[in-house]
CSV table of C-alpha atoms in Angstrom, one decimal:
chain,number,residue,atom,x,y,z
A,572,UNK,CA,5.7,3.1,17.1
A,573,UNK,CA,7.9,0.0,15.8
A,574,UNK,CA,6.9,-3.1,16.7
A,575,UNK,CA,8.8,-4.5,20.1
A,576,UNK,CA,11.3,-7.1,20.3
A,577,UNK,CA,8.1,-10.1,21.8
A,578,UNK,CA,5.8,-9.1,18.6
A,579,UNK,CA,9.0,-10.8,15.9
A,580,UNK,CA,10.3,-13.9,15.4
A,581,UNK,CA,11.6,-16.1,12.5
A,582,UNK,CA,9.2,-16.7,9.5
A,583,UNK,CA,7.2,-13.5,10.0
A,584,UNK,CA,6.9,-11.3,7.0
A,585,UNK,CA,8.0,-7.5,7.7
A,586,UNK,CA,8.6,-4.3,6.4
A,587,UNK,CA,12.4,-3.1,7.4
A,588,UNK,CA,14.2,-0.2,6.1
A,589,UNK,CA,17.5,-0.8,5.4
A,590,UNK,CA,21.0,1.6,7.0
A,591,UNK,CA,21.3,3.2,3.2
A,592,UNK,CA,17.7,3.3,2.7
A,593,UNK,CA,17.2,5.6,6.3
A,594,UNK,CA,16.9,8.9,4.6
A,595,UNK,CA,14.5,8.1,2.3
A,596,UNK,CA,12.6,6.0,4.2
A,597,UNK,CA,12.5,3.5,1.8
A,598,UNK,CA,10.7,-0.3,3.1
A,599,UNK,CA,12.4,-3.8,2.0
A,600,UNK,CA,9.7,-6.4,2.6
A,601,UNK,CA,11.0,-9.8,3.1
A,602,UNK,CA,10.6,-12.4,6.0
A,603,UNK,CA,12.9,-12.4,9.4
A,604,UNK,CA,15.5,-15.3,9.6
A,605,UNK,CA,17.3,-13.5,12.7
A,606,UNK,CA,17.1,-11.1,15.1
A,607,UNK,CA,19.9,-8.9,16.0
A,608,UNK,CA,18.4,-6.7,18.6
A,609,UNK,CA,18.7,-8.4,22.3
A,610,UNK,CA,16.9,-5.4,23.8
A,611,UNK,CA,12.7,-5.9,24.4
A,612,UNK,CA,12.7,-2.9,22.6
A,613,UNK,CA,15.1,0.0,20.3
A,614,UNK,CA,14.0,3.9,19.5
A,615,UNK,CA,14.5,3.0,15.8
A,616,UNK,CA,13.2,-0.4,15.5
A,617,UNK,CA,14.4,-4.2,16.2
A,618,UNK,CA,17.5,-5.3,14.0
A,619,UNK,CA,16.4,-8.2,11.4
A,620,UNK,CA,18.3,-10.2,8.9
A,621,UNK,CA,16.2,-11.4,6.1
A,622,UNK,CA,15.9,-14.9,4.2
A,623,UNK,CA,18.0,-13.0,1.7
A,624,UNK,CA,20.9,-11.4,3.9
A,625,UNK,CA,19.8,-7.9,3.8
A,626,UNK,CA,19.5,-6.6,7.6
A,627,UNK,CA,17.7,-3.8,8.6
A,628,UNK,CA,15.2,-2.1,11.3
A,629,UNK,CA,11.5,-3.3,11.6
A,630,UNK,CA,8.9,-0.5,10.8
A,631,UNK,CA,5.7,-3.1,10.5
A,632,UNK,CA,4.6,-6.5,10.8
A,633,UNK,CA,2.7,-7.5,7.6
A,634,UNK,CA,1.9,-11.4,8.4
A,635,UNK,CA,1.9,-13.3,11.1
A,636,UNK,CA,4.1,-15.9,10.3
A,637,UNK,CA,4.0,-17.7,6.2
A,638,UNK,CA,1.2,-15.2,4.6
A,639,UNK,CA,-1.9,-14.7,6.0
């Protein structure tokens, strides 16, 4: 199950998969600067934009905020 909505904010590092990236299931890892999901929770994952522009779907949180 993807992470919901409360478990993200800004500054966490997370593993998203990206709309071209869907069938292949291939993960981006960078860390959130926005979230684009207003729902608590979404059947695919919460809508992220990166540091680096790329947007995407949450699969995992890898750090809790700046590297563990």
């Amino acid at each position: 199950m993807d992470p919901p909505r409360s478990q993200i904010r800004p500054g966490l590092t997370v593993d998203i998969v990206q709309k071209q990236d869907q069938a292949s299931g291939r993960l981006t890892r960078g860390v959130v600067a926005a979230l684009l999901t207003r729902s608590p929770s979404h059947p695919h994952g919460i809508k992220v934009r990166l540091t680096t522009g790329q947007v995407g779907r949450v699969q995992a949180v890898v750090s809790p905020g700046g590297g563990e």
